[in-house]
mmCIF file of C-alpha atoms and ligand atoms in Angstrom:
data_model
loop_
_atom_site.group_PDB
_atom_site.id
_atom_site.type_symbol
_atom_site.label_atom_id
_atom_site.label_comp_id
_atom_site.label_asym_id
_atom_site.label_seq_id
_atom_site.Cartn_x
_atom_site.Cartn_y
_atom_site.Cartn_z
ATOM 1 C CA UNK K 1 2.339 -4.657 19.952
ATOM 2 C CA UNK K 2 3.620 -4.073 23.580
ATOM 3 C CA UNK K 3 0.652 -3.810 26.243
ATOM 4 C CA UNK K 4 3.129 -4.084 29.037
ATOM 5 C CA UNK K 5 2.825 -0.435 30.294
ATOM 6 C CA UNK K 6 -1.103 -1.123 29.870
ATOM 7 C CA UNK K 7 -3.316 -0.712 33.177
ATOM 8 C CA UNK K 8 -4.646 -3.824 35.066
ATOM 9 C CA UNK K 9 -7.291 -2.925 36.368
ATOM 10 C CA UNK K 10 -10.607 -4.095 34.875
ATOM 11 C CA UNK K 11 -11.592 -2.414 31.667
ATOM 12 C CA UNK K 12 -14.222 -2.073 29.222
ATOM 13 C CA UNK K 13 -14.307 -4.102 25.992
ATOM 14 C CA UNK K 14 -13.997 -2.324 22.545
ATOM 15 C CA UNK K 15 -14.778 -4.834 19.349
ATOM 16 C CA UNK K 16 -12.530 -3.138 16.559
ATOM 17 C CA UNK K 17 -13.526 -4.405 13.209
ATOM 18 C CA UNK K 18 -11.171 -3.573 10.148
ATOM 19 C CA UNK K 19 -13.114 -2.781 7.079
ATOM 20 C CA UNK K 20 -11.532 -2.709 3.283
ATOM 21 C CA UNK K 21 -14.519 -1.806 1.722
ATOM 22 C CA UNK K 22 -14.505 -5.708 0.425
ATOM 23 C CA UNK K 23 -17.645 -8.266 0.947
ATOM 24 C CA UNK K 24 -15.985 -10.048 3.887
ATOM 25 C CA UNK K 25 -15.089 -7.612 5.927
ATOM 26 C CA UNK K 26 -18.557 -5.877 5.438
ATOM 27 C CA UNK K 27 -19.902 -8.975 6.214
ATOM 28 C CA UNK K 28 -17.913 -8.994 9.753
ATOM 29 C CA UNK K 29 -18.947 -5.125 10.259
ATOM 30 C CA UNK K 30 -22.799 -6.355 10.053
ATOM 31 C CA UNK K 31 -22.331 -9.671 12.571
ATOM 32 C CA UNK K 32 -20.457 -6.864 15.079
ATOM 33 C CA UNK K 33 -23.307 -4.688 14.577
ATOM 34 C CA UNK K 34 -25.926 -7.694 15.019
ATOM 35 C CA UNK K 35 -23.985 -8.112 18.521
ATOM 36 C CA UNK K 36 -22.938 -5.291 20.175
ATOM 37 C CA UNK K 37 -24.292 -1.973 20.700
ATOM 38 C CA UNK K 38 -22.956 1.201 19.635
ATOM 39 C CA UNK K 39 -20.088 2.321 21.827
ATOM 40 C CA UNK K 40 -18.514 -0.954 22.339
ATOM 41 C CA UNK K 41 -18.107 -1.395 18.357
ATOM 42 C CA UNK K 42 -15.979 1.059 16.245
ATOM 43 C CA UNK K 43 -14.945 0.566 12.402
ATOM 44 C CA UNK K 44 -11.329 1.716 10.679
ATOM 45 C CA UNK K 45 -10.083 1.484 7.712
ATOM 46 C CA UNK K 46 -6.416 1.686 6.540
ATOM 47 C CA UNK K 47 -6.487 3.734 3.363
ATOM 48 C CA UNK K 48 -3.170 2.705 1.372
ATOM 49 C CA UNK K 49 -3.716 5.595 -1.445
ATOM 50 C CA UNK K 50 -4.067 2.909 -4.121
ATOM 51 C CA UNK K 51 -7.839 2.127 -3.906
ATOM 52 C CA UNK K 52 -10.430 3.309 -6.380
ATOM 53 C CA UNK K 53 -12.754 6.573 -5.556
ATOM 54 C CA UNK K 54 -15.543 3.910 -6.334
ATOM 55 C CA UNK K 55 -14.423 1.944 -2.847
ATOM 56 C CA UNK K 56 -13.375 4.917 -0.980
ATOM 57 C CA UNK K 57 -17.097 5.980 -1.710
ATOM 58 C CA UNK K 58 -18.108 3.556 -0.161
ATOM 59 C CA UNK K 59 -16.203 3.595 3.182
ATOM 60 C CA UNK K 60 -16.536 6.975 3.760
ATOM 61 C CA UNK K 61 -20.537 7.162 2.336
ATOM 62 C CA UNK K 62 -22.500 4.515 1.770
ATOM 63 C CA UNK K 63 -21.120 1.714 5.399
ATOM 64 C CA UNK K 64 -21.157 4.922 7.778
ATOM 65 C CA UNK K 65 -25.358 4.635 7.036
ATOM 66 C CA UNK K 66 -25.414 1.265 7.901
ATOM 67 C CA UNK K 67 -22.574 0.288 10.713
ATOM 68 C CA UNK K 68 -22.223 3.975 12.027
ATOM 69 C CA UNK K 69 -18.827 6.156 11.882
ATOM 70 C CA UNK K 70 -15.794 4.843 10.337
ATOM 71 C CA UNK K 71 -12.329 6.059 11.476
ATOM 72 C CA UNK K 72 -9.547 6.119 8.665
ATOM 73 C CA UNK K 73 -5.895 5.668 9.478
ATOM 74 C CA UNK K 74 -3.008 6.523 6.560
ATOM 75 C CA UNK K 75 0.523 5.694 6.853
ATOM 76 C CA UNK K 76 3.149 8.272 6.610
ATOM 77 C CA UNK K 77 6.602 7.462 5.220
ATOM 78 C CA UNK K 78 8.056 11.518 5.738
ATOM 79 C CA UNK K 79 10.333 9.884 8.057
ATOM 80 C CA UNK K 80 11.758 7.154 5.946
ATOM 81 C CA UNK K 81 12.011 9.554 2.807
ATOM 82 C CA UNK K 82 13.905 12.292 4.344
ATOM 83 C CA UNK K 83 16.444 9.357 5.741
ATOM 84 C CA UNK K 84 16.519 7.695 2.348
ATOM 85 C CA UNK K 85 17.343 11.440 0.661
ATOM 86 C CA UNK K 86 20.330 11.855 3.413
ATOM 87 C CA UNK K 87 21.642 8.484 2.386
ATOM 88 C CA UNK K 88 21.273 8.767 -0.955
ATOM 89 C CA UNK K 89 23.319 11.781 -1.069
ATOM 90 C CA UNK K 90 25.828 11.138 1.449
ATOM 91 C CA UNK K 91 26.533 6.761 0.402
ATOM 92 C CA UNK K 92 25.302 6.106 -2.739
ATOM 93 C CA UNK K 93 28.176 8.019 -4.414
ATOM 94 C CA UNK K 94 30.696 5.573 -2.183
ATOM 95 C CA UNK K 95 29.045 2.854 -3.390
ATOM 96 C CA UNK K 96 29.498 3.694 -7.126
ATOM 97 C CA UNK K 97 26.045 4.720 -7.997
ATOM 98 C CA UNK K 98 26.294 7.108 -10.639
ATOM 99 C CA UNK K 99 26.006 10.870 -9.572
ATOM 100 C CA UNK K 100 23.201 11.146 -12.567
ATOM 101 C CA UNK K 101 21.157 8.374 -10.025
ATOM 102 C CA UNK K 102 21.459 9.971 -6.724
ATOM 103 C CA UNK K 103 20.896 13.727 -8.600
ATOM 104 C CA UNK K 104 17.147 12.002 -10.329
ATOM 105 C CA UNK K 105 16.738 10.024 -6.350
ATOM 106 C CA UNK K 106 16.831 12.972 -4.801
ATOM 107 C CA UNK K 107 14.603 15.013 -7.371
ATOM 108 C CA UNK K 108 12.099 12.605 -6.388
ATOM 109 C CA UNK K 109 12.435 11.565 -2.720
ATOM 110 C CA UNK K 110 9.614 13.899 -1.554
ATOM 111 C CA UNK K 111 6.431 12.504 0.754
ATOM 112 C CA UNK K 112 3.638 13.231 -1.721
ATOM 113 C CA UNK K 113 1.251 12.554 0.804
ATOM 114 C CA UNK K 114 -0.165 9.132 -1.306
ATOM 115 C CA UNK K 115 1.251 6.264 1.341
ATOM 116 C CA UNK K 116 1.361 3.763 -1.438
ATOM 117 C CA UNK K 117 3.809 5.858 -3.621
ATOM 118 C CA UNK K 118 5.668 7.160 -0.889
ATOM 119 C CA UNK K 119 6.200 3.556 0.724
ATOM 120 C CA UNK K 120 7.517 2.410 -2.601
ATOM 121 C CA UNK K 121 9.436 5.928 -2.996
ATOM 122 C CA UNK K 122 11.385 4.718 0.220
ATOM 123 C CA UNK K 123 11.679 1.694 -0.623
ATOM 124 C CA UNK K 124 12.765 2.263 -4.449
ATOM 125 C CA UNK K 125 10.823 -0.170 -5.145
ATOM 126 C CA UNK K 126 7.571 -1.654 -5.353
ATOM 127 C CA UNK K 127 6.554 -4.715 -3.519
ATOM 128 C CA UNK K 128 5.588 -7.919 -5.227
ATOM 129 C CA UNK K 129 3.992 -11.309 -3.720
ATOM 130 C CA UNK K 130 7.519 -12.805 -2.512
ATOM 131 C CA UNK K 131 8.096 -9.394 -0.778
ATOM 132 C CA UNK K 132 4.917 -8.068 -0.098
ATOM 133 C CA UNK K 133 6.001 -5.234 2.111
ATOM 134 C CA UNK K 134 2.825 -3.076 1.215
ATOM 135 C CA UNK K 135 0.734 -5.242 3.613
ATOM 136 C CA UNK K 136 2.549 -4.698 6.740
ATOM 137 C CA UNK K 137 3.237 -1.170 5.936
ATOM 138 C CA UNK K 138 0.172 0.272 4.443
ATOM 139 C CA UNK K 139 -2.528 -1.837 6.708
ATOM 140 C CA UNK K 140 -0.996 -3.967 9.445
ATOM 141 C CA UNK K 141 1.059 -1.375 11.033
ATOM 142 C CA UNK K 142 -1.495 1.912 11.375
ATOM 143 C CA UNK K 143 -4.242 -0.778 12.128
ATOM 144 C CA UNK K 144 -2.490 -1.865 14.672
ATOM 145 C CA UNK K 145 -1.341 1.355 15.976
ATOM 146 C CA UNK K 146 -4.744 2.108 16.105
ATOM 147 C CA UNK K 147 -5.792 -0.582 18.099
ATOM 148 C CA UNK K 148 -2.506 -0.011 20.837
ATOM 149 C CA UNK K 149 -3.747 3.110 20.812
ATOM 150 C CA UNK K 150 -7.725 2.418 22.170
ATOM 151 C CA UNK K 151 -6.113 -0.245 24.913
ATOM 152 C CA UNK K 152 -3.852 2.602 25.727
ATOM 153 C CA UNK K 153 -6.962 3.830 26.597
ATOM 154 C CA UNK K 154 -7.729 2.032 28.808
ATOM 155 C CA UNK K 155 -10.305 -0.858 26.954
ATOM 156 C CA UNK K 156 -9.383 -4.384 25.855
ATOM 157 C CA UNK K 157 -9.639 -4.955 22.381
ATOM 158 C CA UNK K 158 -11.197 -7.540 19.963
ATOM 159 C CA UNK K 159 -10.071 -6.923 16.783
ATOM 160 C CA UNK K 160 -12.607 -8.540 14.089
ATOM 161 C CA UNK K 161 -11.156 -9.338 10.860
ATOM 162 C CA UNK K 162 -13.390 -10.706 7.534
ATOM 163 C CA UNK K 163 -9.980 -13.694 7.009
ATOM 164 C CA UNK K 164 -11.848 -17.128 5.173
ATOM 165 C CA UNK K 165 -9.889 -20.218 4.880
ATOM 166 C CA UNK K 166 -9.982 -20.901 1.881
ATOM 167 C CA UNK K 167 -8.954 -17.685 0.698
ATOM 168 C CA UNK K 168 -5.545 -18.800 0.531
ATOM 169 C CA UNK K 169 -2.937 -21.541 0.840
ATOM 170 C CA UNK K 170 -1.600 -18.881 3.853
ATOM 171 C CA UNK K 171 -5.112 -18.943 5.741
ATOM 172 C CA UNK K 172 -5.971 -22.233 5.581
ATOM 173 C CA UNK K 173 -5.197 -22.832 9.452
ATOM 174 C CA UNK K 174 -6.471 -19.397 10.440
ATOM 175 C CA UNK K 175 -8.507 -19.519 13.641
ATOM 176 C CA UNK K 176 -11.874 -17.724 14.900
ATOM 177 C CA UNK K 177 -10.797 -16.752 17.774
ATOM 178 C CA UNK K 178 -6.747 -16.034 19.559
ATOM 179 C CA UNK K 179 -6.274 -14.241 22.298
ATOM 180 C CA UNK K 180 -2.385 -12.472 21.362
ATOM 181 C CA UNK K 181 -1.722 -10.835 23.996
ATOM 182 C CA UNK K 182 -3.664 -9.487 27.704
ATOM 183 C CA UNK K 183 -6.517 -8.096 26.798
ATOM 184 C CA UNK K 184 -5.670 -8.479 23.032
ATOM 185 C CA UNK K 185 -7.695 -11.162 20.883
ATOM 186 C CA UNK K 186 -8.023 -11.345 17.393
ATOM 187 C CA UNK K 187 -11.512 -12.534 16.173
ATOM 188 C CA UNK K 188 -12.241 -13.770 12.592
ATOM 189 C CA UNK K 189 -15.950 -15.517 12.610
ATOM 190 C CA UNK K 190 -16.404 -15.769 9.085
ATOM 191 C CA UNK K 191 -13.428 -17.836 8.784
ATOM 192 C CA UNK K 192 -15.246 -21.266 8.039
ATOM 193 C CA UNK K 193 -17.150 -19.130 5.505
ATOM 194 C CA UNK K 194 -17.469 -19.479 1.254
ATOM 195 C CA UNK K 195 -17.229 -16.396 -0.713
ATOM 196 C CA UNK K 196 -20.542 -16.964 -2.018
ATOM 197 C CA UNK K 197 -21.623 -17.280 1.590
ATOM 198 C CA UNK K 198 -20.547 -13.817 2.430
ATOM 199 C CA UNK K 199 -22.030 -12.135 -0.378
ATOM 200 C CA UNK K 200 -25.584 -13.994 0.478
ATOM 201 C CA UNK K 201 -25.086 -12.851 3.750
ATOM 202 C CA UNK K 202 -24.522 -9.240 2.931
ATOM 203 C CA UNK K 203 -27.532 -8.808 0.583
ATOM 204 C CA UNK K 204 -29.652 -10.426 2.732
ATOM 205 C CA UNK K 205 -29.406 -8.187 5.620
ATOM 206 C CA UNK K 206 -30.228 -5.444 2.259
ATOM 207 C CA UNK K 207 -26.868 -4.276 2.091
ATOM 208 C CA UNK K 208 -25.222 -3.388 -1.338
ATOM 209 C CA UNK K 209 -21.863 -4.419 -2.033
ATOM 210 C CA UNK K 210 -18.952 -2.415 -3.085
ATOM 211 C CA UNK K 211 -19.988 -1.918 -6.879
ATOM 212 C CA UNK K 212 -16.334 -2.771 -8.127
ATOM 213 C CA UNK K 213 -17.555 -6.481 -7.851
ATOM 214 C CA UNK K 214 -19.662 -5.584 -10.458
ATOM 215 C CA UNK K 215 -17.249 -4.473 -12.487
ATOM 216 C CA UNK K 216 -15.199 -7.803 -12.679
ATOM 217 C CA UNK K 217 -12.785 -6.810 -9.767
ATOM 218 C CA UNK K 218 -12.610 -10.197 -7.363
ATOM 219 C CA UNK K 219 -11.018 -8.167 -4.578
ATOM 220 C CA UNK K 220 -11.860 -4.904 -3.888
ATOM 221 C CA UNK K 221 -8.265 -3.116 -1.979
ATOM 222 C CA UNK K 222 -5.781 -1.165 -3.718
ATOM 223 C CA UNK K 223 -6.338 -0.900 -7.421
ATOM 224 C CA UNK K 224 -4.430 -2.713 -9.194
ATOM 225 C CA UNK K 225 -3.328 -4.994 -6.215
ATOM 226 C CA UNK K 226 0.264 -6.198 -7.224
ATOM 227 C CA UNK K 227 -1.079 -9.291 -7.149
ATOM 228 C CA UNK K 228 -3.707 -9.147 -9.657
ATOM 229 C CA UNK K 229 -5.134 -11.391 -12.321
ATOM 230 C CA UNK K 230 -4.946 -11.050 -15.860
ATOM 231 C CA UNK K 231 -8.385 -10.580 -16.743
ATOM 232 C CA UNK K 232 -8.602 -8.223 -13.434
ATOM 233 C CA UNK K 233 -6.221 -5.976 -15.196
ATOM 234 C CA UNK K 234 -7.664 -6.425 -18.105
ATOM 235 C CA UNK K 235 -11.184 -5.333 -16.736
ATOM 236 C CA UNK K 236 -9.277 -2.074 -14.826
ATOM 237 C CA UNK K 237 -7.791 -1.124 -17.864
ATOM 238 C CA UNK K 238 -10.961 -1.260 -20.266
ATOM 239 C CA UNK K 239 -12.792 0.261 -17.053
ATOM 240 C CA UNK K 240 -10.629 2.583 -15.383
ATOM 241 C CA UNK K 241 -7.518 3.638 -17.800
ATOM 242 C CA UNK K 242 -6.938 6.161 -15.390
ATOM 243 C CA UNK K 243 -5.699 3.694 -13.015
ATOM 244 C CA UNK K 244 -2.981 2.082 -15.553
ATOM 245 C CA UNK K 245 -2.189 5.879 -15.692
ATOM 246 C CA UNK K 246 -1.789 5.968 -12.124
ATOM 247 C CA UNK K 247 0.533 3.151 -12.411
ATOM 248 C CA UNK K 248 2.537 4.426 -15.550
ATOM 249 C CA UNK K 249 3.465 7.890 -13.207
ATOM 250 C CA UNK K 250 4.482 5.680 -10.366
ATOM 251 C CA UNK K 251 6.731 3.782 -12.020
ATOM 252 C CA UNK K 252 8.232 6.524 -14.013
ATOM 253 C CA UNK K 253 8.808 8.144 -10.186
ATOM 254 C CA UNK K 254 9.893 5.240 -8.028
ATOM 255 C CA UNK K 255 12.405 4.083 -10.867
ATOM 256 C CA UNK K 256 13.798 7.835 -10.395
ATOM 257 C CA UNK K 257 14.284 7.101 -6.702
ATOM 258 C CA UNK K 258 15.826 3.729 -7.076
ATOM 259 C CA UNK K 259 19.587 2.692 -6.690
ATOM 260 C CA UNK K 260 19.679 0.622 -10.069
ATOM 261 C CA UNK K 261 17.437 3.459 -11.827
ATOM 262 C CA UNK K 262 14.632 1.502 -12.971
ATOM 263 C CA UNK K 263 11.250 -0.915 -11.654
ATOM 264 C CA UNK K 264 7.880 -2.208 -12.399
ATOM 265 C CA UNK K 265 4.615 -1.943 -10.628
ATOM 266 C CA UNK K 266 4.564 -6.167 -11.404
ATOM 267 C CA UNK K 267 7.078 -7.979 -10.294
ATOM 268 C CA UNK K 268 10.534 -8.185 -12.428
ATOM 269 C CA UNK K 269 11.740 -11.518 -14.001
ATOM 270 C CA UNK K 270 15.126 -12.304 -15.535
ATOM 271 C CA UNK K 271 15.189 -13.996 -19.038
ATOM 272 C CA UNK K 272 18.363 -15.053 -20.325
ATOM 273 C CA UNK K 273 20.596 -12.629 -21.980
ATOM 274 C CA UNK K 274 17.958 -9.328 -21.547
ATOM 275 C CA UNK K 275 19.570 -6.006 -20.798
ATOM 276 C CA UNK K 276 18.285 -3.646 -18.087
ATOM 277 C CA UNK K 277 16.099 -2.205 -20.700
ATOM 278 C CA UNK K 278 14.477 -5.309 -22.044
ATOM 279 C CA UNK K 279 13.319 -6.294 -18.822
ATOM 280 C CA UNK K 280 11.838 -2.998 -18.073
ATOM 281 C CA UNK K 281 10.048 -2.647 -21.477
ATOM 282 C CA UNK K 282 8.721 -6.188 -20.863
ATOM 283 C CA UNK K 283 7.307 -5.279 -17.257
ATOM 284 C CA UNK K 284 6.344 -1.865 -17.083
ATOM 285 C CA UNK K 285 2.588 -1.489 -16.921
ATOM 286 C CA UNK K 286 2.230 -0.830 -20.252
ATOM 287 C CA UNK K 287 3.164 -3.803 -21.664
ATOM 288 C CA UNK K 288 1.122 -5.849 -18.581
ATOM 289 C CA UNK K 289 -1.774 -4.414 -20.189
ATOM 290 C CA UNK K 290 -1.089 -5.387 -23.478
ATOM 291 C CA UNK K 291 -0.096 -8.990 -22.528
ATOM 292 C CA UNK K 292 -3.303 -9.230 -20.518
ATOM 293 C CA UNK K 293 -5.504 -8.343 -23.755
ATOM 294 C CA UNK K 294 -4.002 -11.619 -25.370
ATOM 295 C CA UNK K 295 -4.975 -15.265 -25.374
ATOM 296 C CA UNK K 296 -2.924 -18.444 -25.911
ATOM 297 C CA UNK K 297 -0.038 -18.078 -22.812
ATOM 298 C CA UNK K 298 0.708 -14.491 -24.455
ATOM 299 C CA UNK K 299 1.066 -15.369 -28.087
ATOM 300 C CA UNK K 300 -2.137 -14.395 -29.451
ATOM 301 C CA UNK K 301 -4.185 -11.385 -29.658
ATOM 302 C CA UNK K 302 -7.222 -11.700 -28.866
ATOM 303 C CA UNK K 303 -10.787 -9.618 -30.357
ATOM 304 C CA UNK K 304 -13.226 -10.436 -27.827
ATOM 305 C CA UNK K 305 -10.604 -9.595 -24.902
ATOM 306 C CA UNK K 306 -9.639 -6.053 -26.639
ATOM 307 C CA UNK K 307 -13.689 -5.364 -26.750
ATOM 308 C CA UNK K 308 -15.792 -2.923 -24.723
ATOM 309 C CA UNK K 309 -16.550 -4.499 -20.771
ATOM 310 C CA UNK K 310 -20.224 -6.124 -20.201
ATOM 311 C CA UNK K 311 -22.173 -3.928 -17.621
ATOM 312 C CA UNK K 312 -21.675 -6.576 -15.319
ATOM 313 C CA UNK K 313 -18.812 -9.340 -15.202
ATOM 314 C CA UNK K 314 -19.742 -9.862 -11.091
ATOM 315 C CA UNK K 315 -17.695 -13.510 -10.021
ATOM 316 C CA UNK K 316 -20.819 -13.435 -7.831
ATOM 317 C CA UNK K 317 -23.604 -13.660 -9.639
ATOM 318 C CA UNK K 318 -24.488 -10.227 -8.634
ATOM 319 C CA UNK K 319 -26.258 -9.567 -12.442
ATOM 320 C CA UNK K 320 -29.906 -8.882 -12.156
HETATM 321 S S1 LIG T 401 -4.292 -4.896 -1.777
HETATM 322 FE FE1 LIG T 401 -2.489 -5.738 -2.842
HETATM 323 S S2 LIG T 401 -1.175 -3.966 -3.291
HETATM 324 FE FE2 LIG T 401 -2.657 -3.318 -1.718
HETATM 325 S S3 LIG T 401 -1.638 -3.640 0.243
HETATM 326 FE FE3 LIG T 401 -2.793 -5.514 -0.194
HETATM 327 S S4 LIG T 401 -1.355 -6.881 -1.286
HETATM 328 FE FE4 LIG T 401 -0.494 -4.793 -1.312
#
């Protein structure tokens, strides 16, 4: 973010809390609420493309009647495609790519309009947790645009975020408060907070919680999140088959747009000695799914893990 062309005169302070639609950054939209009044508080959300209607319900539904209006900001790759297209055609065929490639790349490289395909349509690729592009793409970059935007504005900016410590390895220093920049801080004041914490907090104040968690979902963003559990994907694909289907079409389009003419939604691994194919067939969603219905490291299938889902496998206790 560059504020440098930003007034400096004394300005007005905006809180700007992200929401996700998850329990901690629900929990952060209630505290802001508990503390400031109307206009100095707004709510956004980055929609990626990739999150369940049952989550986008309640963004757009159910947290507008409790925190008030909530803006929504998408990314949009049109850009990025159309170059992509113009290099497909004009240097892949230097580079040796086979004319069948760029001719099925270029059937493809469209913006559909989803941000999550059409980031991994660019890319020809999709990300995975050692390149986890989708993050800085899909959320960080139109938050933060958002947020230039409202000190462009003229007001400086707290932006709230629902970040825990022990969340991950990644977070374990993160700070409440940090001022970035001139009238730029970053505030995260659940970040001493447990998960089970954040959901007591949440229903105590009588708010609901997204009902994914529910469901058996532990996270609550895009769905699947590359970097997903196996009994998560087990639970979306016993739950929600139309996701894996989601997933199946994406793959089948973003390995039409890339170079080497094939990827997977999860990460790819080499083995020894597999082909192209091999590796595919072993990755593609499809075979996630079937891996993540087995017990034993893989080896086993498994009865109770094939079976219909329990009307509630909450990690939070949320059963009645
Ligand atoms: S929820 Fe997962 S897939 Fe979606 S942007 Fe975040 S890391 Fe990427």
């Amino acid at each position: 973010m560059q504020p440098s062309s930003i007034t400096s005169c004394k300005r007005e302070s905006l809180i700007v809390v992200s929401l996700s639609g998850g329990k901690d950054s629900t929990a952060v939209a209630l505290l802001a609420r508990q503390q400031h009044a109307a206009p100095d508080c707004r709510f956004v959300f980055a929609d990626t493309g990739n999150e369940h209607e049952i989550t986008l319900d309640y963004v757009h539904r159910y947290l507008p009647t409790i925190v008030g209006p909530i803006a929504t900001v998408r990314a949009d790759f049109s850009y990025e495609i159309e170059a992509k297209r113009q290099y497909a055609r004009s240097i892949w065929p230097t580079e040796g790519v086979p004319e069948v490639f760029v001719e099925r790349a270029l059937s493809v490289l469209r913006p559909t309009g989803v941000p999550f395909l059409d980031l991994c349509l660019w890319k020809g690729r999709f990300p995975s947790r050692k390149a986890q592009f989708c993050t800085q793409h899909l959320k960080r970059i139109p938050l933060d645009q958002y947020l230039l935007d409202r000190m462009l504005e003229g007001y400086e900016v707290e932006s709230w975020r629902g970040i825990r410590r022990e969340e991950s390895l990644n977070r374990r220093n993160a700070v409440e408060r940090e001022r970035v920049a001139e009238g730029f801080d970053i505030v995260q004041p659940i970040v001493t907070w447990s998960a089970q914490q954040v959901v007591d907090f949440v229903l105590a104040h009588g708010v609901a919680l997204n009902p994914l968690y529910r469901q058996g979902m532990h996270r609550v963003g895009c769905l699947p999140c590359i970097n997903c559990q196996k009994d998560e994907l087990l639970e979306i694909a016993k739950r929600f088959p139309e996701h894996i289907d989601k997933i199946r079409e994406w793959e089948h389009l973003v390995s039409m747009a890339a170079k080497r003419g094939w990827t997977t939604f999860f990460a790819d691994s080499f083995l020894p000695g597999e082909t192209i194919e091999q590796i595919a067939e072993r990755m593609c969603i499809d075979a996630r799914v079937r891996w993540a219905k087995t017990a034993h490291g893989g080896r086993q299938s498994d009865f109770l893990r094939e079976s219909a889902p329990a009307a509630c496998s909450s990690v939070y206790g949320l059963c009645d």
